[in-house]
PDB file of C-alpha atoms and ligand atoms in Angstrom:
ATOM      1  CA  MET A   1      98.483  42.448  59.851  1.00 46.00           C
ATOM      2  CA  ASN A   2      99.369  38.513  60.563  1.00 50.00           C
ATOM      3  CA  GLU A   3     102.907  38.061  61.652  1.00 80.00           C
ATOM      4  CA  ARG A   4     103.687  41.731  62.116  1.00 98.00           C
ATOM      5  CA  ILE A   5     105.455  42.689  65.378  1.00 98.00           C
ATOM      6  CA  ALA A   6     104.898  46.191  67.156  1.00 98.00           C
ATOM      7  CA  VAL A   7     106.790  48.183  69.730  1.00 99.00           C
ATOM      8  CA  VAL A   8     104.142  49.999  71.754  1.00 99.00           C
ATOM      9  CA  THR A   9     106.250  52.682  74.427  1.00 98.00           C
ATOM     10  CA  GLY A  10     104.336  53.602  77.304  1.00 98.00           C
ATOM     11  CA  ALA A  11     101.941  50.418  76.826  1.00 98.00           C
ATOM     12  CA  ALA A  12     101.002  50.643  80.778  1.00 98.00           C
ATOM     13  CA  GLY A  13      99.132  53.793  80.015  1.00 97.00           C
ATOM     14  CA  GLY A  14      95.543  54.723  78.581  1.00 97.00           C
ATOM     15  CA  ILE A  15      96.407  55.449  75.221  1.00 98.00           C
ATOM     16  CA  GLY A  16      99.272  52.637  75.185  1.00 98.00           C
ATOM     17  CA  SER A  17      97.269  49.705  76.509  1.00 98.00           C
ATOM     18  CA  ALA A  18      94.410  50.519  74.098  1.00 98.00           C
ATOM     19  CA  THR A  19      96.809  50.455  70.903  1.00 98.00           C
ATOM     20  CA  ALA A  20      98.335  47.309  72.182  1.00 98.00           C
ATOM     21  CA  ARG A  21      94.883  45.743  72.650  1.00 98.00           C
ATOM     22  CA  CYS A  22      93.800  46.961  69.103  1.00 98.00           C
ATOM     23  CA  LEU A  23      96.894  45.783  67.477  1.00 98.00           C
ATOM     24  CA  ALA A  24      96.811  42.322  69.066  1.00 98.00           C
ATOM     25  CA  ARG A  25      93.107  41.864  67.942  1.00 97.00           C
ATOM     26  CA  ALA A  26      94.166  42.333  64.407  1.00 96.00           C
ATOM     27  CA  GLY A  27      96.636  39.639  64.821  1.00 97.00           C
ATOM     28  CA  THR A  28      99.769  41.652  65.656  1.00 98.00           C
ATOM     29  CA  ALA A  29     102.320  40.336  67.955  1.00 98.00           C
ATOM     30  CA  VAL A  30     103.109  43.351  70.438  1.00 98.00           C
ATOM     31  CA  ALA A  31     106.154  44.202  72.592  1.00 98.00           C
ATOM     32  CA  LEU A  32     104.638  46.115  75.786  1.00 98.00           C
ATOM     33  CA  VAL A  33     107.275  48.717  76.597  1.00 98.00           C
ATOM     34  CA  ASP A  34     107.087  50.780  79.652  1.00 98.00           C
ATOM     35  CA  ILE A  35     109.532  52.211  82.246  1.00 98.00           C
ATOM     36  CA  GLU A  36     107.819  49.754  84.761  1.00 94.00           C
ATOM     37  CA  ALA A  37     107.881  46.227  83.880  1.00 85.00           C
ATOM     38  CA  GLU A  38     105.125  45.165  86.411  1.00 93.00           C
ATOM     39  CA  SER A  39     103.004  47.936  84.877  1.00 95.00           C
ATOM     40  CA  VAL A  40     102.404  45.668  81.561  1.00 97.00           C
ATOM     41  CA  THR A  41     102.699  42.113  82.981  1.00 97.00           C
ATOM     42  CA  GLY A  42      98.623  42.045  83.537  1.00 98.00           C
ATOM     43  CA  LEU A  43      98.382  43.381  80.147  1.00 98.00           C
ATOM     44  CA  ALA A  44     100.413  40.662  78.625  1.00 98.00           C
ATOM     45  CA  ALA A  45      98.504  38.152  80.442  1.00 98.00           C
ATOM     46  CA  GLU A  46      95.171  39.499  79.064  1.00 98.00           C
ATOM     47  CA  ILE A  47      96.473  39.686  75.520  1.00 98.00           C
ATOM     48  CA  THR A  48      97.695  36.006  75.633  1.00 98.00           C
ATOM     49  CA  ALA A  49      94.835  34.653  77.338  1.00 98.00           C
ATOM     50  CA  ALA A  50      92.633  35.996  74.422  1.00 98.00           C
ATOM     51  CA  GLY A  51      94.946  34.196  72.158  1.00 97.00           C
ATOM     52  CA  GLY A  52      97.493  36.903  71.113  1.00 98.00           C
ATOM     53  CA  ARG A  53     101.156  37.342  71.515  1.00 98.00           C
ATOM     54  CA  ALA A  54     102.629  39.946  73.970  1.00 98.00           C
ATOM     55  CA  LEU A  55     105.928  40.548  75.469  1.00 98.00           C
ATOM     56  CA  PRO A  56     106.511  42.883  78.662  1.00 98.00           C
ATOM     57  CA  VAL A  57     109.721  44.640  78.101  1.00 98.00           C
ATOM     58  CA  ARG A  58     111.153  47.297  80.730  1.00 98.00           C
ATOM     59  CA  CYS A  59     112.789  50.112  79.094  1.00 98.00           C
ATOM     60  CA  ASP A  60     113.087  53.913  79.992  1.00 98.00           C
ATOM     61  CA  VAL A  61     112.861  55.261  76.346  1.00 99.00           C
ATOM     62  CA  THR A  62     115.188  58.459  77.189  1.00 99.00           C
ATOM     63  CA  ASP A  63     118.299  55.988  77.479  1.00 98.00           C
ATOM     64  CA  PRO A  64     120.014  54.968  74.122  1.00 98.00           C
ATOM     65  CA  VAL A  65     121.342  51.878  75.811  1.00 98.00           C
ATOM     66  CA  GLN A  66     117.925  50.741  77.245  1.00 98.00           C
ATOM     67  CA  VAL A  67     116.257  51.429  73.865  1.00 98.00           C
ATOM     68  CA  LYS A  68     118.835  49.529  71.814  1.00 98.00           C
ATOM     69  CA  ALA A  69     118.776  46.619  74.379  1.00 98.00           C
ATOM     70  CA  MET A  70     114.787  46.522  73.910  1.00 98.00           C
ATOM     71  CA  VAL A  71     114.765  46.486  70.176  1.00 98.00           C
ATOM     72  CA  ARG A  72     117.464  43.578  70.490  1.00 98.00           C
ATOM     73  CA  THR A  73     115.269  41.639  72.675  1.00 98.00           C
ATOM     74  CA  VAL A  74     112.048  42.260  70.807  1.00 98.00           C
ATOM     75  CA  ALA A  75     114.079  41.100  67.518  1.00 98.00           C
ATOM     76  CA  ARG A  76     115.345  37.947  69.358  1.00 98.00           C
ATOM     77  CA  GLU A  77     111.991  37.157  70.907  1.00 98.00           C
ATOM     78  CA  PHE A  78     109.346  37.858  68.263  1.00 97.00           C
ATOM     79  CA  GLY A  79     111.142  39.107  65.223  1.00 96.00           C
ATOM     80  CA  GLY A  80     110.698  42.497  63.373  1.00 96.00           C
ATOM     81  CA  PRO A  81     109.841  44.872  64.771  1.00 98.00           C
ATOM     82  CA  HIS A  82     107.682  46.239  61.798  1.00 98.00           C
ATOM     83  CA  ILE A  83     105.463  48.863  63.858  1.00 99.00           C
ATOM     84  CA  LEU A  84     106.851  51.354  66.235  1.00 99.00           C
ATOM     85  CA  VAL A  85     104.321  53.198  68.401  1.00 99.00           C
ATOM     86  CA  ASN A  86     105.985  56.080  70.150  1.00 99.00           C
ATOM     87  CA  ASN A  87     103.374  56.740  72.761  1.00 98.00           C
ATOM     88  CA  ALA A  88     105.379  57.146  76.021  1.00 98.00           C
ATOM     89  CA  GLY A  89     104.598  60.342  77.553  1.00 98.00           C
ATOM     90  CA  ILE A  90     104.838  62.716  80.774  1.00 98.00           C
ATOM     91  CA  LEU A  91     103.591  66.011  81.612  1.00 97.00           C
ATOM     92  CA  SER A  92     105.481  68.724  83.795  1.00 97.00           C
ATOM     93  CA  ASP A  93     103.172  71.396  83.283  1.00 96.00           C
ATOM     94  CA  SER A  94     103.568  74.934  84.689  1.00 96.00           C
ATOM     95  CA  GLU A  95     103.529  78.627  83.797  1.00 97.00           C
ATOM     96  CA  LEU A  96     106.815  80.072  82.135  1.00 97.00           C
ATOM     97  CA  HIS A  97     107.709  81.898  85.733  1.00 98.00           C
ATOM     98  CA  LEU A  98     107.549  78.886  87.547  1.00 98.00           C
ATOM     99  CA  MET A  99     109.072  76.227  84.835  1.00 98.00           C
ATOM    100  CA  SER A 100     112.311  74.844  85.589  1.00 98.00           C
ATOM    101  CA  ARG A 101     115.041  73.721  83.485  1.00 98.00           C
ATOM    102  CA  ALA A 102     114.261  70.192  84.771  1.00 98.00           C
ATOM    103  CA  ASP A 103     110.383  70.494  83.835  1.00 98.00           C
ATOM    104  CA  TRP A 104     111.665  71.405  80.213  1.00 98.00           C
ATOM    105  CA  ASP A 105     114.401  68.624  79.988  1.00 98.00           C
ATOM    106  CA  ALA A 106     112.224  66.186  81.156  1.00 98.00           C
ATOM    107  CA  VAL A 107     109.586  66.513  78.919  1.00 98.00           C
ATOM    108  CA  HIS A 108     111.850  66.919  75.977  1.00 98.00           C
ATOM    109  CA  ALA A 109     113.580  63.646  76.948  1.00 99.00           C
ATOM    110  CA  VAL A 110     110.772  61.461  76.734  1.00 98.00           C
ATOM    111  CA  HIS A 111     108.399  63.020  73.991  1.00 98.00           C
ATOM    112  CA  LEU A 112     111.258  63.948  71.557  1.00 98.00           C
ATOM    113  CA  ARG A 113     114.548  62.045  72.459  1.00 98.00           C
ATOM    114  CA  GLY A 114     112.491  59.039  73.407  1.00 99.00           C
ATOM    115  CA  ALA A 115     110.736  59.034  70.030  1.00 99.00           C
ATOM    116  CA  PHE A 116     113.802  59.564  68.075  1.00 99.00           C
ATOM    117  CA  LEU A 117     115.974  56.749  69.748  1.00 99.00           C
ATOM    118  CA  CYS A 118     113.303  54.262  69.299  1.00 99.00           C
ATOM    119  CA  ALA A 119     113.102  55.209  65.424  1.00 99.00           C
ATOM    120  CA  ARG A 120     116.549  55.132  65.106  1.00 98.00           C
ATOM    121  CA  ALA A 121     116.819  51.728  66.859  1.00 98.00           C
ATOM    122  CA  VAL A 122     113.851  50.031  64.900  1.00 98.00           C
ATOM    123  CA  TYR A 123     114.246  51.347  61.348  1.00 98.00           C
ATOM    124  CA  ARG A 124     116.931  48.964  60.289  1.00 97.00           C
ATOM    125  CA  HIS A 125     114.844  46.199  61.061  1.00 98.00           C
ATOM    126  CA  MET A 126     111.870  47.564  58.941  1.00 98.00           C
ATOM    127  CA  ALA A 127     113.974  48.538  56.008  1.00 98.00           C
ATOM    128  CA  ARG A 128     115.143  44.710  55.803  1.00 97.00           C
ATOM    129  CA  GLY A 129     111.891  43.849  54.739  1.00 96.00           C
ATOM    130  CA  ARG A 130     111.032  47.100  53.057  1.00 98.00           C
ATOM    131  CA  TRP A 131     108.019  47.366  55.280  1.00 98.00           C
ATOM    132  CA  GLY A 132     107.616  49.557  58.406  1.00 98.00           C
ATOM    133  CA  ARG A 133     105.433  51.901  60.133  1.00 99.00           C
ATOM    134  CA  ILE A 134     106.597  54.605  62.652  1.00 99.00           C
ATOM    135  CA  LEU A 135     103.642  56.259  64.569  1.00 99.00           C
ATOM    136  CA  ASN A 136     104.413  59.319  66.845  1.00 99.00           C
ATOM    137  CA  LEU A 137     102.060  60.612  69.286  1.00 98.00           C
ATOM    138  CA  SER A 138     101.698  64.205  69.121  1.00 98.00           C
ATOM    139  CA  SER A 139      98.872  66.440  70.773  1.00 98.00           C
ATOM    140  CA  VAL A 140      96.496  69.342  70.233  1.00 96.00           C
ATOM    141  CA  SER A 141      98.667  71.337  72.641  1.00 96.00           C
ATOM    142  CA  SER A 142     101.344  71.496  69.987  1.00 97.00           C
ATOM    143  CA  LEU A 143      99.117  74.460  68.664  1.00 96.00           C
ATOM    144  CA  GLY A 144     100.137  76.231  72.089  1.00 95.00           C
ATOM    145  CA  ALA A 145      98.523  75.702  75.473  1.00 91.00           C
ATOM    146  CA  ALA A 146      99.193  77.948  78.610  1.00 93.00           C
ATOM    147  CA  GLY A 147     101.357  76.169  81.140  1.00 96.00           C
ATOM    148  CA  GLN A 148     102.506  73.662  78.658  1.00 96.00           C
ATOM    149  CA  ALA A 149     105.690  75.589  76.841  1.00 98.00           C
ATOM    150  CA  ASN A 150     107.713  72.438  77.442  1.00 98.00           C
ATOM    151  CA  TYR A 151     104.918  70.098  76.389  1.00 98.00           C
ATOM    152  CA  ALA A 152     103.737  72.207  73.298  1.00 98.00           C
ATOM    153  CA  ALA A 153     107.363  72.434  72.051  1.00 98.00           C
ATOM    154  CA  ALA A 154     108.127  68.972  72.166  1.00 98.00           C
ATOM    155  CA  LYS A 155     104.937  67.980  70.268  1.00 98.00           C
ATOM    156  CA  ALA A 156     105.527  70.545  67.863  1.00 98.00           C
ATOM    157  CA  GLY A 157     109.055  69.134  67.440  1.00 98.00           C
ATOM    158  CA  VAL A 158     107.637  65.428  67.227  1.00 99.00           C
ATOM    159  CA  GLU A 159     105.263  66.685  64.059  1.00 98.00           C
ATOM    160  CA  GLY A 160     108.540  68.033  62.518  1.00 98.00           C
ATOM    161  CA  MET A 161     110.560  65.041  63.208  1.00 99.00           C
ATOM    162  CA  THR A 162     107.748  62.853  61.628  1.00 99.00           C
ATOM    163  CA  ARG A 163     107.770  64.944  58.251  1.00 99.00           C
ATOM    164  CA  ALA A 164     111.526  64.805  58.234  1.00 99.00           C
ATOM    165  CA  LEU A 165     111.667  61.049  58.775  1.00 99.00           C
ATOM    166  CA  ALA A 166     108.733  60.583  56.264  1.00 99.00           C
ATOM    167  CA  VAL A 167     110.982  61.913  53.510  1.00 98.00           C
ATOM    168  CA  GLU A 168     113.994  60.044  54.663  1.00 98.00           C
ATOM    169  CA  LEU A 169     112.435  56.318  55.272  1.00 98.00           C
ATOM    170  CA  GLY A 170     110.013  56.535  52.596  1.00 98.00           C
ATOM    171  CA  PRO A 171     112.166  55.168  49.982  1.00 98.00           C
ATOM    172  CA  LEU A 172     112.922  52.157  52.384  1.00 98.00           C
ATOM    173  CA  GLY A 173     109.183  51.165  52.404  1.00 98.00           C
ATOM    174  CA  ILE A 174     108.780  52.811  55.840  1.00 99.00           C
ATOM    175  CA  THR A 175     105.951  55.456  56.322  1.00 99.00           C
ATOM    176  CA  VAL A 176     106.038  57.832  59.395  1.00 99.00           C
ATOM    177  CA  ASN A 177     102.910  59.514  60.763  1.00 99.00           C
ATOM    178  CA  ALA A 178     101.848  61.423  63.741  1.00 99.00           C
ATOM    179  CA  VAL A 179      98.703  61.215  65.580  1.00 99.00           C
ATOM    180  CA  ALA A 180      97.577  64.317  67.702  1.00 98.00           C
ATOM    181  CA  PRO A 181      94.678  63.559  70.471  1.00 98.00           C
ATOM    182  CA  GLY A 182      92.688  66.237  71.949  1.00 96.00           C
ATOM    183  CA  PHE A 183      91.615  65.533  75.535  1.00 94.00           C
ATOM    184  CA  ILE A 184      91.325  61.706  76.046  1.00 96.00           C
ATOM    185  CA  GLU A 185      90.527  60.516  79.301  1.00 93.00           C
ATOM    186  CA  THR A 186      93.689  58.472  80.726  1.00 93.00           C
ATOM    187  CA  PRO A 187      95.622  59.211  83.828  1.00 86.00           C
ATOM    188  CA  LEU A 188      97.914  61.566  82.009  1.00 88.00           C
ATOM    189  CA  PRO A 189      96.214  64.719  82.110  1.00 82.00           C
ATOM    190  CA  GLN A 190      94.034  63.621  85.080  1.00 68.00           C
ATOM    191  CA  GLY A 191      96.953  63.425  87.188  1.00 62.00           C
ATOM    192  CA  ALA A 192      98.774  66.450  86.243  1.00 57.00           C
ATOM    193  CA  GLY A 193      98.922  69.702  87.621  1.00 47.00           C
ATOM    194  CA  GLY A 194      98.570  72.485  85.042  1.00 42.00           C
ATOM    195  CA  SER A 195      96.089  73.461  82.050  1.00 42.00           C
ATOM    196  CA  GLU A 196      95.813  70.217  80.588  1.00 47.00           C
ATOM    197  CA  GLY A 197      95.988  68.547  83.961  1.00 45.00           C
ATOM    198  CA  ALA A 198      93.037  69.985  85.787  1.00 51.00           C
ATOM    199  CA  GLY A 199      91.523  66.539  85.603  1.00 59.00           C
ATOM    200  CA  GLY A 200      87.687  66.261  85.699  1.00 69.00           C
ATOM    201  CA  ALA A 201      87.217  69.925  85.046  1.00 76.00           C
ATOM    202  CA  TRP A 202      89.131  69.626  81.833  1.00 75.00           C
ATOM    203  CA  SER A 203      87.415  66.563  80.760  1.00 80.00           C
ATOM    204  CA  ALA A 204      84.119  68.516  81.535  1.00 84.00           C
ATOM    205  CA  ALA A 205      85.409  71.461  79.421  1.00 84.00           C
ATOM    206  CA  ALA A 206      86.400  69.352  76.451  1.00 84.00           C
ATOM    207  CA  ALA A 207      83.081  67.524  76.422  1.00 86.00           C
ATOM    208  CA  GLU A 208      81.455  71.131  76.264  1.00 90.00           C
ATOM    209  CA  THR A 209      83.665  72.506  73.614  1.00 91.00           C
ATOM    210  CA  ALA A 210      84.256  69.723  71.201  1.00 93.00           C
ATOM    211  CA  PRO A 211      81.786  69.778  68.484  1.00 95.00           C
ATOM    212  CA  VAL A 212      81.264  66.096  69.024  1.00 95.00           C
ATOM    213  CA  ARG A 213      80.377  67.004  72.788  1.00 94.00           C
ATOM    214  CA  ARG A 214      82.127  64.406  74.486  1.00 94.00           C
ATOM    215  CA  ALA A 215      85.983  63.897  75.829  1.00 93.00           C
ATOM    216  CA  GLY A 216      87.934  61.234  73.885  1.00 96.00           C
ATOM    217  CA  ARG A 217      88.564  57.652  74.817  1.00 96.00           C
ATOM    218  CA  PRO A 218      92.050  55.902  74.280  1.00 98.00           C
ATOM    219  CA  GLU A 219      89.860  53.438  72.029  1.00 98.00           C
ATOM    220  CA  ASP A 220      89.346  56.520  69.675  1.00 98.00           C
ATOM    221  CA  VAL A 221      93.082  57.009  69.240  1.00 98.00           C
ATOM    222  CA  ALA A 222      93.935  53.229  69.060  1.00 98.00           C
ATOM    223  CA  ALA A 223      91.954  52.778  66.072  1.00 98.00           C
ATOM    224  CA  THR A 224      93.619  55.720  64.271  1.00 98.00           C
ATOM    225  CA  LEU A 225      96.796  54.309  65.156  1.00 99.00           C
ATOM    226  CA  ALA A 226      95.971  50.646  63.939  1.00 98.00           C
ATOM    227  CA  PHE A 227      94.564  51.993  60.902  1.00 98.00           C
ATOM    228  CA  LEU A 228      97.887  53.753  60.213  1.00 98.00           C
ATOM    229  CA  ALA A 229      99.706  50.794  61.145  1.00 98.00           C
ATOM    230  CA  GLY A 230      98.357  48.672  58.596  1.00 98.00           C
ATOM    231  CA  ASP A 231      98.359  48.060  54.761  1.00 98.00           C
ATOM    232  CA  GLU A 232      95.671  50.216  53.614  1.00 98.00           C
ATOM    233  CA  ALA A 233      97.309  53.236  54.965  1.00 98.00           C
ATOM    234  CA  SER A 234     100.612  52.724  52.761  1.00 98.00           C
ATOM    235  CA  TYR A 235      99.850  55.856  50.793  1.00 98.00           C
ATOM    236  CA  ILE A 236      99.726  57.994  53.716  1.00 98.00           C
ATOM    237  CA  THR A 237     103.139  59.421  55.224  1.00 99.00           C
ATOM    238  CA  GLY A 238     104.696  62.594  56.645  1.00 99.00           C
ATOM    239  CA  GLN A 239     100.904  63.502  58.144  1.00 99.00           C
ATOM    240  CA  THR A 240      99.680  64.309  61.562  1.00 98.00           C
ATOM    241  CA  ILE A 241      96.114  63.088  61.905  1.00 98.00           C
ATOM    242  CA  HIS A 242      93.992  64.999  64.639  1.00 98.00           C
ATOM    243  CA  VAL A 243      92.040  62.955  66.938  1.00 98.00           C
ATOM    244  CA  ASP A 244      90.317  65.548  69.033  1.00 97.00           C
ATOM    245  CA  GLY A 245      86.455  65.777  68.679  1.00 96.00           C
ATOM    246  CA  GLY A 246      87.119  68.927  66.478  1.00 96.00           C
ATOM    247  CA  LEU A 247      88.238  70.485  70.043  1.00 93.00           C
ATOM    248  CA  PRO A 248      90.218  73.661  68.431  1.00 91.00           C
ATOM    249  CA  LEU A 249      87.353  74.360  65.979  1.00 91.00           C
ATOM    250  CA  GLY A 250      85.011  74.326  68.933  1.00 83.00           C
ATOM    251  CA  ARG A 251      87.336  76.981  70.791  1.00 77.00           C
ATOM    252  CA  LEU A 252      87.307  79.245  67.895  1.00 74.00           C
ATOM    253  CA  SER A 253      83.501  79.258  67.232  1.00 73.00           C
ATOM    254  CA  LEU A 254      81.449  82.423  68.620  1.00 63.00           C
ATOM    255  CA  ASP A 255      78.770  81.838  71.119  1.00 61.00           C
ATOM    256  CA  GLY A 256      75.782  82.038  69.592  1.00 51.00           C
ATOM    257  CA  CYS A 257      76.778  81.439  65.989  1.00 55.00           C
ATOM    258  CA  GLY A 258      76.209  77.455  66.161  1.00 53.00           C
ATOM    259  CA  VAL A 259      73.191  75.477  65.582  1.00 58.00           C
ATOM    260  CA  GLU A 260      70.594  75.087  68.300  1.00 56.00           C
ATOM    261  CA  ASN A 261      71.499  72.273  70.503  1.00 51.00           C
TER     262      ASN A 261
HETATM  263  P1  LIG B 301      99.619  57.713  80.427  1.00 86.05           P
HETATM  264  O1  LIG B 301      98.286  56.897  80.621  1.00 86.05           O
HETATM  265  O2  LIG B 301     100.243  58.530  81.354  1.00 86.05           O
HETATM  266  O3  LIG B 301     100.669  56.816  79.845  1.00 86.05           O
HETATM  267  C1  LIG B 301     102.002  57.025  79.623  1.00 86.05           C
HETATM  268  C2  LIG B 301     102.791  55.876  79.649  1.00 86.05           C
HETATM  269  O4  LIG B 301     104.068  56.238  79.386  1.00 86.05           O
HETATM  270  C3  LIG B 301     102.832  55.414  81.265  1.00 86.05           C
HETATM  271  O5  LIG B 301     102.577  54.098  81.608  1.00 86.05           O
HETATM  272  C4  LIG B 301     104.540  56.251  81.721  1.00 86.05           C
HETATM  273  O6  LIG B 301     104.710  55.384  82.849  1.00 86.05           O
HETATM  274  C5  LIG B 301     105.004  55.762  80.502  1.00 86.05           C
HETATM  275  N1  LIG B 301     106.345  56.603  80.583  1.00 86.05           N
HETATM  276  C6  LIG B 301     106.699  57.572  80.897  1.00 86.05           C
HETATM  277  N2  LIG B 301     108.036  57.797  80.913  1.00 86.05           N
HETATM  278  C7  LIG B 301     108.312  56.949  80.107  1.00 86.05           C
HETATM  279  C8  LIG B 301     109.739  56.645  79.655  1.00 86.05           C
HETATM  280  N3  LIG B 301     110.677  57.440  79.982  1.00 86.05           N
HETATM  281  N4  LIG B 301     109.969  55.414  79.155  1.00 86.05           N
HETATM  282  C9  LIG B 301     108.804  54.286  79.229  1.00 86.05           C
HETATM  283  N5  LIG B 301     107.722  54.724  79.407  1.00 86.05           N
HETATM  284  C10 LIG B 301     107.396  55.896  79.963  1.00 86.05           C
HETATM  285  O7  LIG B 301      99.322  58.793  79.004  1.00 86.05           O
HETATM  286  P2  LIG B 301      98.174  58.895  77.937  1.00 86.05           P
HETATM  287  O8  LIG B 301      97.577  59.760  78.057  1.00 86.05           O
HETATM  288  O9  LIG B 301      97.913  57.359  77.345  1.00 86.05           O
HETATM  289  O10 LIG B 301      99.492  59.322  76.660  1.00 86.05           O
HETATM  290  C11 LIG B 301      99.961  58.596  76.009  1.00 86.05           C
HETATM  291  C12 LIG B 301     100.522  59.641  74.795  1.00 86.05           C
HETATM  292  O11 LIG B 301      99.662  60.423  74.259  1.00 86.05           O
HETATM  293  C13 LIG B 301     101.664  60.368  75.206  1.00 86.05           C
HETATM  294  O12 LIG B 301     102.601  60.892  74.256  1.00 86.05           O
HETATM  295  C14 LIG B 301     100.752  61.749  75.398  1.00 86.05           C
HETATM  296  O13 LIG B 301     101.739  63.241  75.366  1.00 86.05           O
HETATM  297  C15 LIG B 301      99.917  61.680  74.291  1.00 86.05           C
HETATM  298  N6  LIG B 301      98.667  62.602  74.491  1.00 86.05           N
HETATM  299  C16 LIG B 301      97.715  62.341  75.250  1.00 86.05           C
HETATM  300  C17 LIG B 301      96.823  63.098  75.717  1.00 86.05           C
HETATM  301  C18 LIG B 301      95.607  62.727  76.466  1.00 86.05           C
HETATM  302  O14 LIG B 301      94.603  63.616  76.693  1.00 86.05           O
HETATM  303  N7  LIG B 301      95.742  61.845  77.231  1.00 86.05           N
HETATM  304  C19 LIG B 301      96.311  64.162  74.603  1.00 86.05           C
HETATM  305  C20 LIG B 301      97.249  64.233  73.553  1.00 86.05           C
HETATM  306  C21 LIG B 301      98.524  63.607  73.524  1.00 86.05           C
HETATM  307  P3  LIG B 301     104.424  55.964  84.289  1.00 86.05           P
HETATM  308  O15 LIG B 301     103.088  56.188  84.468  1.00 86.05           O
HETATM  309  O16 LIG B 301     105.173  55.010  85.265  1.00 86.05           O
HETATM  310  O17 LIG B 301     105.163  57.307  84.413  1.00 86.05           O
END
């Protein structure tokens, strides 16, 4: 993956920072994009000190002007981009009777509009070299989760957009895939107030329910994203890969029907 340039949005967060580190270790230069520039300067210094190349870029992915400017900055400073990881995310959980239009719009703006704007801004750069990878973060919650009508709908939308863009961009040498994590121990679910956000309790429940008997780590997701970003994944497109320890399967199982453990 030498000489490839990646844009990772939400790079200050749990999964974003793990993904940036993982890509950098593989020789990819990474643009660390986040809504707060200061939040990624430490990570940029860490990657640079380890011999990698990293560029902190402030950008609110919901804003088309900022997204265009961000991609221009990356192309000017680093070249590319060849890889986009649409990872920025927020939660605004509540049950339907309490969910405001602002809760709905804010979650859709970051996950769905943000991913669309970033994909639209980078794909021509990828098409020029007839090689590109667009990776979108979905979630196990796209299957439906109480208190997350906004988030589940946005993530289901991300999966639909992934398939549509895979069809459109495949002939240009660009693959488009989604990764759907289960419960991953990061600030996002820990800090939120709804069903996914019951913090430690949710983490413990995930560890108990998932067949692999642990909550996920950011590195679990990062490794999958890095594989999909590489040459060896060139025949995979339009897919959603679940990185969830089998969590939804564990939920379906009947008590007493499993093996002794
Ligand atoms: P995280 O630690 O909260 O990181 C998300 C990052 O995105 C934060 O640095 C956040 O900045 C940034 N961000 C928010 N709005 C933004 C915007 N408009 N423009 C640019 N950056 C913005 O979250 P995470 O757990 O690593 O999640 C990463 C992705 O994985 C998300 O798409 C999430 O939906 C998905 N996911 C996570 C889990 C999980 O269990 N953790 C499960 C399934 C899917 P601020 O902190 O300043 O808001």
